[in-house]
Coordinates of C-alpha atoms in Angstrom, one line a residue:
X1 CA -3.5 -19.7 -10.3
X2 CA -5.1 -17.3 -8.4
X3 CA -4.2 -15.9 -4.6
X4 CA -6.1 -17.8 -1.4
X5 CA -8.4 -14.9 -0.3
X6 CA -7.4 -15.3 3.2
X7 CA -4.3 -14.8 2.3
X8 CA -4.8 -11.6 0.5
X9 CA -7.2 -10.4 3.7
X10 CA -4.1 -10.7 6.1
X11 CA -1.5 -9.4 3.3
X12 CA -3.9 -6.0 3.0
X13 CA -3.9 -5.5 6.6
X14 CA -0.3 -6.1 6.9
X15 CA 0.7 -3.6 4.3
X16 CA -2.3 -1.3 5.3
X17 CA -0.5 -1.2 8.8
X18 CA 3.1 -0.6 7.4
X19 CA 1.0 2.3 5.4
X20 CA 0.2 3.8 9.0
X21 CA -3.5 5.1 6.8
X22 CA -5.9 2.7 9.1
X23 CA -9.0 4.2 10.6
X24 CA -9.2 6.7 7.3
X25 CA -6.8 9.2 8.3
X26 CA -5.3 11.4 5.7
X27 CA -2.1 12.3 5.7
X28 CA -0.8 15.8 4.2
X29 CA 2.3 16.9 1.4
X30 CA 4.9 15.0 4.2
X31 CA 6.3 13.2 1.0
X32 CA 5.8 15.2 -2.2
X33 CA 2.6 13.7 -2.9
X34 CA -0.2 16.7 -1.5
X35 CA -2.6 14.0 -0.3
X36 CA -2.8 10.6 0.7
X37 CA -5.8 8.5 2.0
X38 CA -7.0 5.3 2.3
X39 CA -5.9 2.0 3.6
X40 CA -3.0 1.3 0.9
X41 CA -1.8 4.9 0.5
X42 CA -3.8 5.9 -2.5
X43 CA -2.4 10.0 -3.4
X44 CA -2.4 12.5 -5.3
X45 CA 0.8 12.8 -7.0
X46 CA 0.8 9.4 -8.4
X47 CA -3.1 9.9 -9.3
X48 CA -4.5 6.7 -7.5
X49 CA -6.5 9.1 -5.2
X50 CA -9.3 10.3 -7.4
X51 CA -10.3 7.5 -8.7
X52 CA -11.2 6.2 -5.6
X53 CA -12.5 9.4 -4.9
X54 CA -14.4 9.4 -7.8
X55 CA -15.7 5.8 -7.4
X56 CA -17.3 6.6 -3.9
X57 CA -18.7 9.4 -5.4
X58 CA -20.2 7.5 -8.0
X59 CA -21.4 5.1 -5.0
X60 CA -23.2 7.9 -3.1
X61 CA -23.0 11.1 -4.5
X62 CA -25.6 12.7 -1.7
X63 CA -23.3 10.9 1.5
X64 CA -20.1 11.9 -0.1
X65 CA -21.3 15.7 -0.9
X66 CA -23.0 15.9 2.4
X67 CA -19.6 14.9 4.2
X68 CA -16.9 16.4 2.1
X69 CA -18.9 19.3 0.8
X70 CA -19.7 20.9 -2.9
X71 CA -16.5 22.3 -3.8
X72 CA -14.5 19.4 -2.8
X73 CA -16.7 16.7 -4.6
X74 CA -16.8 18.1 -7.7
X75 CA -13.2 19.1 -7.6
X76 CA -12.1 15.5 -6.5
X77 CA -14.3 14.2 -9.8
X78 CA -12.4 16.3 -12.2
X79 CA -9.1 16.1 -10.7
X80 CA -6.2 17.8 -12.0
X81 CA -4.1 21.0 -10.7
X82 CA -7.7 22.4 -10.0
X83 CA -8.0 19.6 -6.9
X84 CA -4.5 20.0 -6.2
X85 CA -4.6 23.5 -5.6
X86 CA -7.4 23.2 -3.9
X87 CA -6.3 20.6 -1.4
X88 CA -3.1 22.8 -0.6
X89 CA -4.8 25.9 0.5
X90 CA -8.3 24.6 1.5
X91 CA -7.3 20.9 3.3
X92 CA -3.7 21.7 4.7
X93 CA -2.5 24.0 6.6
X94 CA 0.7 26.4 6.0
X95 CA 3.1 23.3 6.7
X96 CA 1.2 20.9 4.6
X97 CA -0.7 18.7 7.4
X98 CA -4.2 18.0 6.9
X99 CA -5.9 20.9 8.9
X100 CA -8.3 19.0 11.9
X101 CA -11.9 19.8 10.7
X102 CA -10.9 17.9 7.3
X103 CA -9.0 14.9 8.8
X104 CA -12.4 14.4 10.1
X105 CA -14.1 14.3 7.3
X106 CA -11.9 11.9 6.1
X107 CA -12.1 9.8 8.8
X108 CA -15.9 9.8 8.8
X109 CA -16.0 9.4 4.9
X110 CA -13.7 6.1 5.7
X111 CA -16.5 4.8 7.9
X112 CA -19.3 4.9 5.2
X113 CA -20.1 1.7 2.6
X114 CA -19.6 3.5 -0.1
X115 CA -16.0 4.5 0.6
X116 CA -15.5 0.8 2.0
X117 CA -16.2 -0.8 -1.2
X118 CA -14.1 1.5 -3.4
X119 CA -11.4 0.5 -1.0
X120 CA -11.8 -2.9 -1.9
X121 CA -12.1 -2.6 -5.5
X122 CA -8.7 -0.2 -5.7
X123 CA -7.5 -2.9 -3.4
X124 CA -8.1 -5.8 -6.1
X125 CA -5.4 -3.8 -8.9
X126 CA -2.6 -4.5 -6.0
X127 CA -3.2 -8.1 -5.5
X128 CA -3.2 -8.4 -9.4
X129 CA 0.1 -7.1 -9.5
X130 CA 1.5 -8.6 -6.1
X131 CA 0.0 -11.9 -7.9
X132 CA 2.2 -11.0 -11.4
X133 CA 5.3 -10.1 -9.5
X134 CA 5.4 -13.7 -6.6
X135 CA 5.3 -15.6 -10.0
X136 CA 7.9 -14.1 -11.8
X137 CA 10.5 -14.1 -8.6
X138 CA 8.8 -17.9 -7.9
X139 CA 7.9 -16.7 -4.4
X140 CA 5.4 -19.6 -3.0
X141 CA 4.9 -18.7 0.8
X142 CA 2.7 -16.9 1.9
X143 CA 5.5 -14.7 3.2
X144 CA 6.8 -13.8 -0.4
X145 CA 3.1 -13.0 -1.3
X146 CA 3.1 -10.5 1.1
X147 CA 6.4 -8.8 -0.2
X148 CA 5.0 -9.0 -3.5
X149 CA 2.2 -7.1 -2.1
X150 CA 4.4 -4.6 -0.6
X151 CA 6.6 -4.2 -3.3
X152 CA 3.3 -3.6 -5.5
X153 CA 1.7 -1.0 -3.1
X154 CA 4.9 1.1 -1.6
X155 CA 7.1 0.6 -4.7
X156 CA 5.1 -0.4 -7.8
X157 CA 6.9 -3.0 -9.4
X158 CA 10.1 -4.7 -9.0
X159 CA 12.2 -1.9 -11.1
X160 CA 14.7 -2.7 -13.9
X161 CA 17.5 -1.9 -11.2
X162 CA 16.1 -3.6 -8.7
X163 CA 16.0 -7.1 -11.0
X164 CA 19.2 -6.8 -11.5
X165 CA 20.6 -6.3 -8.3
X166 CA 18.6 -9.2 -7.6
X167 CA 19.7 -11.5 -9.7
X168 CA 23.2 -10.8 -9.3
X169 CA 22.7 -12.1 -6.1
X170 CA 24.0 -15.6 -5.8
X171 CA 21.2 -16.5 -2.6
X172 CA 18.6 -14.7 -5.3
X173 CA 19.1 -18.1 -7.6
X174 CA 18.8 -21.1 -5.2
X175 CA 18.5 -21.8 -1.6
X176 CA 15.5 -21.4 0.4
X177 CA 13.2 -19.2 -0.4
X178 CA 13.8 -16.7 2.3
X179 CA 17.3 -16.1 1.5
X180 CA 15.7 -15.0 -1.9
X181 CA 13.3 -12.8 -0.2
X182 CA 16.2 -11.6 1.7
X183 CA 17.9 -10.3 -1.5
X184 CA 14.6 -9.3 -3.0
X185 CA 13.9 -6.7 -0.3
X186 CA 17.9 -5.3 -0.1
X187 CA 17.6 -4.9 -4.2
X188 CA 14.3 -3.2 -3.9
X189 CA 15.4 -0.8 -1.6
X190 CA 18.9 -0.6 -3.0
X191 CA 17.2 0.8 -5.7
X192 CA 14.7 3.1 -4.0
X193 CA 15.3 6.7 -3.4
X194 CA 17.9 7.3 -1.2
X195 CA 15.4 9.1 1.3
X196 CA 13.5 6.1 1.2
X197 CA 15.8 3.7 1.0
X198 CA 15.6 2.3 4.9
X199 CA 12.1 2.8 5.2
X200 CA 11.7 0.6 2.2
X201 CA 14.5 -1.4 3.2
X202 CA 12.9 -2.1 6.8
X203 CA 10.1 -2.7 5.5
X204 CA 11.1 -5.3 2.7
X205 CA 12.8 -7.1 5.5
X206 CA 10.3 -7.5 8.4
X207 CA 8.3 -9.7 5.6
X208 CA 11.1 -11.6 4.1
X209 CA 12.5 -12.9 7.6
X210 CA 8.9 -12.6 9.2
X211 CA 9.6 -10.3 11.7
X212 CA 11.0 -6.7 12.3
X213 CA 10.8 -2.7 13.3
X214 CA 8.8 -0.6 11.2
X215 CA 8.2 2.8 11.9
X216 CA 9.1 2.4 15.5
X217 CA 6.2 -0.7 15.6
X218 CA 7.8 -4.3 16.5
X219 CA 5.7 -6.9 13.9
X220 CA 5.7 -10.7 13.8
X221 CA 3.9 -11.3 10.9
X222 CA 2.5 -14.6 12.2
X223 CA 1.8 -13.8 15.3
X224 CA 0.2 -10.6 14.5
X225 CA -1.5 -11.1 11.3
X226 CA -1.3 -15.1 10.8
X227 CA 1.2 -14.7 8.1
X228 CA 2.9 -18.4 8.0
X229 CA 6.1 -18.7 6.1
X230 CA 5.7 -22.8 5.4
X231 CA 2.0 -22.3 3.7
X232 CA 1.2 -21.6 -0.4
X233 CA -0.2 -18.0 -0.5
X234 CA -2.1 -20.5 -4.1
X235 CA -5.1 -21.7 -4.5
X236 CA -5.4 -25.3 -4.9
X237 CA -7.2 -26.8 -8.4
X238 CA -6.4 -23.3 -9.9
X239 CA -4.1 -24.2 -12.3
X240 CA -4.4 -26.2 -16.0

């Protein structure tokens, strides 16, 4: 099998939108998570941060030293609750935003190649598992791709719960496959945290029916990213 890779380009830009991270701005502890950065909302808390941190570093250790300074580099390699204390009283302020000076260092570490092709190889884990989880639910379009993708990036994995409320859903078992993108996106967020639980749900939803409000942003997913519901997210001659 094996996703089209212009289907995977639109999918990342749709979820790196929904993310709101574009452009390499960081965002501060908002969410419990200290640090987030990068296109798909890599962070702290979950550790997917510093190995992307690390990676860039490996990349170009003079650029990435030269723009995020000693400390931060070598704290960023080792990780830990040494980076994360660092981070809270060096790169955010009292309330936990990123202070200005380091949101643009972020933004101008963002712009350099080494920092672009981490991106992309931490990107590659997430289309693996987007991949994994359209096969198991038998999502075709390119439409139920791109919730896999979301699912993958903002959620992790379809959760135990989440399966369940899914296919106790009647629509979740036949029908077109919409309706089970439908009742994909309310079990996923159904089984979200309940703070999270409509921006997951809105989310979910604007993909499934191709169209929606997310974070105060109108999308139509074809019309903005050239996201088509009738098209195979598959690659042709990929399978034995």
């Amino acid at each position: 099998m094996g996703v089209r890779p212009d289907v995977a380009d639109r999918a990342l830009r749709l979820v790196a939108a929904f993310e709101g991270h574009g452009g390499g701005v960081a965002a501060g502890n908002f969410d419990g998570q200290t640090l987030t950065w990068g296109d798909l909302g890599y962070n702290i808390g979950q550790g997917t941060l510093v190995p992307v941190l690390r990676r860039i570093r490996d990349l170009d250790q003079t650029g990435f030293t030269s723009i995020m300074g000693p400390d931060f580099a070598q704290l960023a390699v080792t990780g830990g609750l040494l980076f994360t204390d660092y981070v809270r009283r060096i790169v955010l302020d009292e309330r936990g935003r990123v202070r200005r000076d380091w949101q643009e260092r972020f933004m101008a570490l963002y712009r350099t190649d080494a920092a672009r092709q981490a991106l992309r190889e931490a990107a590659q884990r997430y289309l693996g598992k987007a991949e994994a989880i359209a096969t198991t639910y038998a999502f075709h379009t390119e439409r139920g791709y791109c919730l896999a993708l979301d699912i993958a990036v903002q959620n992790g994995s379809v959760l135990p719960t989440a399966q369940r409320r899914f296919e106790d859903n009647v629509e979740s078992h036949s029908g077109e496959e919409w309706r089970r993108l439908r009742a994909m996106a309310y079990a996923v967020a159904d089984a979200a945290n309940p703070r999270w639980r409509q921006d997951v749900l809105s989310r979910k939803l604007c993909v499934a029916v191709g169209r929606g409000r997310v974070h105060g942003r109108d999308y139509d997913l074809e019309r903005d990213f050239g996201i088509r519901y009738a098209e195979t997210w598959e690659q042709e001659g990929d399978e034995t």
